[in-house]
Amino acid sequence: MQNSEGMLVLFSGPSGVGKDTVLDIILSKDEKLQRSVSLTTREKRSGETDGEDYYFITKEEFSQMIKDGQVLEYAQYGENIYGTPKAPVDRWLKEGKTVILKIEVKGAQKIRELYPDALSIFLLPPSMQVLEDRIRRRATESEDDINRRLEIAKNEILRSADYDFVVVNDDLDKASNNVLSIIKALNFTYKRMKSKISEVIKNV
Ligand code: 5GP
């Protein structure tokens, strides 16, 4: 990051690809990772908890937060708006944490403009058929919503070219390990090792 010691990781992929499950696994393996909880105007799915999975708010509340400068980025997805609350992300970055944003492709682009050093990872389904099966198995969306999500998915996959890394989620453990390895490797970039290098050659 250019403005702090923390790091920002953008984690995208089509609806149903398994972003949440991969995130749960990597967060349980590395306590330095911090997941940002997004704002959304969509309905809560069964099994979701307000404040943990999302902050479920109304369109009016969302508009007010945008006006008040409390939203880092936001994007429309289907009928709903999703966004990242600004204050916690700023705080975590100052504390040196690695902050993971689960975000769709338009929001990710906005964050890249704000934080050019952000790492971005795209989670790809092994095939469109597997993706459709997973969305249907979840059985939380209407037929219209499922079709809309599949259409958005195709466009999102085309935007994977904007990402630093692409990981296929064909096997959950393998995909999670790959995502975690990529994030860990970030600690060893020249930029982050610069002060250590200076220290090593200080008295030479
Ligand atoms: P879902 O309704 O399946 O939970 O999420 C729909 C899409 O919204 C997913 O692609 C997800 O990554 C994206 N999303 C979740 N939180 C945010 C956010 O804070 N900002 C943006 N731009 N997209 C988000």
Short mmCIF file of C-alpha atoms and ligand atoms in Angstrom, two decimals:
data_model
loop_
_atom_site.label_atom_id
_atom_site.label_comp_id
_atom_site.label_asym_id
_atom_site.label_seq_id
_atom_site.Cartn_x
_atom_site.Cartn_y
_atom_site.Cartn_z
CA MET A 1 0.00 0.00 0.00
CA GLN A 2 1.23 3.44 -0.70
CA ASN A 3 -0.26 5.07 2.37
CA SER A 4 0.38 2.56 5.12
CA GLU A 5 2.03 -0.67 6.06
CA GLY A 6 -1.15 -2.68 5.60
CA MET A 7 -2.15 -4.42 2.41
CA LEU A 8 -5.36 -4.49 0.48
CA VAL A 9 -6.49 -7.66 -1.29
CA LEU A 10 -9.35 -7.58 -3.78
CA PHE A 11 -11.10 -10.91 -4.01
CA SER A 12 -13.58 -11.30 -6.87
CA GLY A 13 -15.34 -14.02 -8.77
CA PRO A 14 -18.84 -14.75 -9.99
CA SER A 15 -21.70 -15.31 -7.60
CA GLY A 16 -21.73 -18.97 -6.50
CA VAL A 17 -18.05 -19.63 -7.21
CA GLY A 18 -17.32 -20.15 -3.50
CA LYS A 19 -15.68 -16.88 -2.44
CA ASP A 20 -17.16 -16.99 1.06
CA THR A 21 -16.11 -20.57 1.70
CA VAL A 22 -12.56 -19.90 0.49
CA LEU A 23 -12.47 -16.76 2.65
CA ASP A 24 -13.67 -18.66 5.73
CA ILE A 25 -10.90 -21.22 5.22
CA ILE A 26 -8.06 -18.74 4.72
CA LEU A 27 -9.22 -16.52 7.60
CA SER A 28 -9.18 -19.52 9.91
CA LYS A 29 -5.59 -20.28 8.84
CA ASP A 30 -4.09 -16.81 9.14
CA GLU A 31 -5.13 -14.54 11.97
CA LYS A 32 -3.43 -11.50 10.41
CA LEU A 33 -6.02 -11.44 7.66
CA GLN A 34 -8.94 -9.08 8.15
CA ARG A 35 -12.12 -9.46 6.16
CA SER A 36 -14.06 -6.30 5.40
CA VAL A 37 -17.82 -6.60 5.98
CA SER A 38 -19.71 -4.94 3.12
CA LEU A 39 -22.89 -2.93 3.05
CA THR A 40 -25.74 -4.24 0.93
CA THR A 41 -29.34 -3.39 0.15
CA ARG A 42 -30.18 -6.99 -0.77
CA GLU A 43 -32.36 -9.25 1.37
CA LYS A 44 -30.63 -11.37 3.98
CA ARG A 45 -30.38 -15.04 2.93
CA SER A 46 -31.22 -17.70 5.47
CA GLY A 47 -28.11 -18.49 7.49
CA GLU A 48 -26.65 -15.01 7.06
CA THR A 49 -26.02 -12.73 10.04
CA ASP A 50 -26.22 -8.95 10.00
CA GLY A 51 -22.80 -7.47 10.80
CA GLU A 52 -21.00 -10.71 9.96
CA ASP A 53 -21.89 -11.55 6.37
CA TYR A 54 -23.01 -8.05 5.44
CA TYR A 55 -24.50 -4.94 6.99
CA PHE A 56 -28.01 -5.18 5.58
CA ILE A 57 -29.26 -1.63 5.11
CA THR A 58 -31.96 0.20 3.17
CA LYS A 59 -31.38 2.16 -0.06
CA GLU A 60 -32.01 5.38 1.88
CA GLU A 61 -29.40 4.49 4.51
CA PHE A 62 -26.96 3.61 1.73
CA SER A 63 -27.50 6.96 -0.02
CA GLN A 64 -26.97 8.81 3.24
CA MET A 65 -23.71 6.96 3.93
CA ILE A 66 -22.46 7.80 0.43
CA LYS A 67 -23.36 11.48 0.97
CA ASP A 68 -21.51 11.44 4.29
CA GLY A 69 -18.35 10.06 2.65
CA GLN A 70 -18.52 6.83 4.62
CA VAL A 71 -18.33 4.49 1.61
CA LEU A 72 -14.99 3.69 -0.04
CA GLU A 73 -16.57 2.29 -3.20
CA TYR A 74 -19.96 1.00 -4.21
CA ALA A 75 -21.52 -0.68 -7.22
CA GLN A 76 -24.87 -1.84 -8.44
CA TYR A 77 -25.14 -5.60 -8.82
CA GLY A 78 -28.46 -6.85 -10.18
CA GLU A 79 -31.16 -4.88 -8.38
CA ASN A 80 -29.04 -4.09 -5.36
CA ILE A 81 -26.18 -1.88 -4.23
CA TYR A 82 -23.08 -3.20 -2.49
CA GLY A 83 -20.29 -1.16 -0.96
CA THR A 84 -17.28 -1.09 1.32
CA PRO A 85 -17.45 0.95 4.54
CA LYS A 86 -14.47 3.34 4.58
CA ALA A 87 -13.59 3.85 8.27
CA PRO A 88 -12.75 0.26 9.25
CA VAL A 89 -10.61 -0.28 6.13
CA ASP A 90 -8.60 2.91 6.85
CA ARG A 91 -8.12 1.80 10.46
CA TRP A 92 -7.01 -1.75 9.59
CA LEU A 93 -4.56 -0.50 6.98
CA LYS A 94 -3.04 1.88 9.55
CA GLU A 95 -2.73 -1.05 11.95
CA GLY A 96 -0.74 -2.93 9.29
CA LYS A 97 -3.38 -5.58 8.62
CA THR A 98 -3.99 -7.40 5.36
CA VAL A 99 -7.54 -6.41 4.50
CA ILE A 100 -9.56 -8.59 2.14
CA LEU A 101 -12.42 -7.08 0.19
CA LYS A 102 -14.92 -9.44 -1.38
CA ILE A 103 -15.99 -7.29 -4.24
CA GLU A 104 -17.44 -7.40 -7.77
CA VAL A 105 -15.42 -6.26 -10.79
CA LYS A 106 -16.58 -2.61 -11.04
CA GLY A 107 -15.88 -1.95 -7.36
CA ALA A 108 -12.49 -3.64 -7.72
CA GLN A 109 -11.62 -1.25 -10.55
CA LYS A 110 -12.49 1.75 -8.37
CA ILE A 111 -10.27 0.44 -5.56
CA ARG A 112 -7.38 -0.10 -8.01
CA GLU A 113 -7.63 3.57 -8.95
CA LEU A 114 -7.54 4.59 -5.28
CA TYR A 115 -4.91 2.03 -4.25
CA PRO A 116 -2.77 1.03 -7.23
CA ASP A 117 -0.75 -1.36 -5.07
CA ALA A 118 -3.78 -3.46 -4.09
CA LEU A 119 -3.38 -7.14 -4.93
CA SER A 120 -6.22 -8.65 -6.88
CA ILE A 121 -7.27 -12.29 -7.10
CA PHE A 122 -10.07 -13.66 -9.26
CA LEU A 123 -11.71 -16.96 -8.30
CA LEU A 124 -12.78 -18.86 -11.40
CA PRO A 125 -15.30 -21.74 -11.54
CA PRO A 126 -14.03 -24.88 -13.32
CA SER A 127 -16.91 -24.45 -15.84
CA MET A 128 -20.14 -22.48 -16.33
CA GLN A 129 -22.10 -25.68 -15.74
CA VAL A 130 -20.52 -26.19 -12.31
CA LEU A 131 -21.27 -22.55 -11.49
CA GLU A 132 -24.93 -22.91 -12.48
CA ASP A 133 -25.24 -26.12 -10.43
CA ARG A 134 -23.77 -24.38 -7.39
CA ILE A 135 -26.12 -21.39 -7.65
CA ARG A 136 -29.11 -23.73 -8.07
CA ARG A 137 -28.03 -25.89 -5.14
CA ARG A 138 -27.91 -22.80 -2.93
CA ALA A 139 -31.60 -22.39 -3.84
CA THR A 140 -31.84 -18.91 -2.41
CA GLU A 141 -32.56 -17.03 -5.63
CA SER A 142 -35.55 -16.92 -7.97
CA GLU A 143 -35.19 -18.27 -11.55
CA ASP A 144 -34.90 -14.69 -12.85
CA ASP A 145 -32.23 -13.88 -10.33
CA ILE A 146 -30.29 -17.06 -11.18
CA ASN A 147 -30.32 -16.19 -14.89
CA ARG A 148 -29.28 -12.62 -14.16
CA ARG A 149 -26.39 -13.86 -12.00
CA LEU A 150 -25.22 -16.26 -14.75
CA GLU A 151 -25.30 -13.44 -17.30
CA ILE A 152 -23.31 -11.17 -14.97
CA ALA A 153 -20.92 -14.10 -14.32
CA LYS A 154 -19.96 -14.34 -18.00
CA ASN A 155 -19.14 -10.63 -18.13
CA GLU A 156 -17.23 -10.81 -14.87
CA ILE A 157 -15.12 -13.72 -16.11
CA LEU A 158 -14.17 -11.62 -19.14
CA ARG A 159 -12.90 -8.96 -16.72
CA SER A 160 -10.58 -11.45 -14.99
CA ALA A 161 -7.89 -10.06 -17.34
CA ASP A 162 -7.68 -7.04 -14.98
CA TYR A 163 -6.60 -9.23 -12.06
CA ASP A 164 -3.07 -10.08 -10.89
CA PHE A 165 -3.93 -13.73 -10.20
CA VAL A 166 -6.64 -16.18 -11.25
CA VAL A 167 -7.33 -19.25 -9.11
CA VAL A 168 -9.65 -22.07 -10.22
CA ASN A 169 -12.00 -23.35 -7.53
CA ASP A 170 -12.25 -26.99 -8.58
CA ASP A 171 -11.14 -28.26 -5.19
CA LEU A 172 -11.84 -26.14 -2.11
CA ASP A 173 -8.67 -27.01 -0.16
CA LYS A 174 -6.44 -26.59 -3.17
CA ALA A 175 -8.02 -23.27 -4.14
CA SER A 176 -7.82 -21.94 -0.55
CA ASN A 177 -4.16 -22.93 -0.26
CA ASN A 178 -3.40 -21.25 -3.56
CA VAL A 179 -5.14 -18.02 -2.53
CA LEU A 180 -3.33 -18.02 0.82
CA SER A 181 0.05 -18.64 -0.83
CA ILE A 182 -0.47 -15.70 -3.17
CA ILE A 183 -1.38 -13.39 -0.28
CA LYS A 184 1.58 -14.56 1.79
CA ALA A 185 3.99 -14.04 -1.11
CA LEU A 186 3.07 -10.35 -1.01
CA ASN A 187 5.06 -9.94 2.20
CA PHE A 188 8.24 -10.59 0.24
CA THR A 189 7.96 -8.05 -2.57
CA TYR A 190 10.94 -5.73 -2.94
CA LYS A 191 8.79 -2.78 -1.79
CA ARG A 192 7.92 -4.46 1.49
CA MET A 193 11.47 -5.73 2.04
CA LYS A 194 13.10 -2.36 1.33
CA SER A 195 13.59 -1.34 4.96
CA LYS A 196 14.99 -4.77 5.83
CA ILE A 197 17.44 -4.51 2.93
CA SER A 198 18.56 -1.06 4.14
CA GLU A 199 19.03 -2.47 7.63
CA VAL A 200 21.15 -5.37 6.33
CA ILE A 201 23.53 -3.12 4.39
CA LYS A 202 23.48 -0.25 6.93
CA ASN A 203 27.05 -0.68 8.14
CA VAL A 204 28.60 -2.08 5.02
P1 5GP B 1 -23.98 -11.76 -3.12
O1 5GP B 1 -25.36 -11.16 -3.28
O2 5GP B 1 -23.85 -13.06 -3.88
O3 5GP B 1 -23.56 -11.87 -1.69
O4 5GP B 1 -22.95 -10.74 -3.79
C1 5GP B 1 -23.13 -10.30 -5.10
C2 5GP B 1 -21.86 -9.64 -5.61
O5 5GP B 1 -21.57 -8.46 -4.86
C3 5GP B 1 -20.63 -10.54 -5.49
O6 5GP B 1 -19.92 -10.50 -6.71
C4 5GP B 1 -19.83 -9.87 -4.41
O7 5GP B 1 -18.42 -10.06 -4.57
C5 5GP B 1 -20.20 -8.42 -4.60
N1 5GP B 1 -19.91 -7.60 -3.42
C6 5GP B 1 -20.01 -7.95 -2.12
N2 5GP B 1 -19.63 -6.94 -1.34
C7 5GP B 1 -19.26 -5.91 -2.16
C8 5GP B 1 -18.77 -4.59 -1.93
O8 5GP B 1 -18.55 -4.13 -0.82
N3 5GP B 1 -18.54 -3.82 -3.03
C9 5GP B 1 -18.75 -4.28 -4.29
N4 5GP B 1 -18.46 -3.46 -5.30
N5 5GP B 1 -19.20 -5.53 -4.53
C10 5GP B 1 -19.45 -6.34 -3.49
#
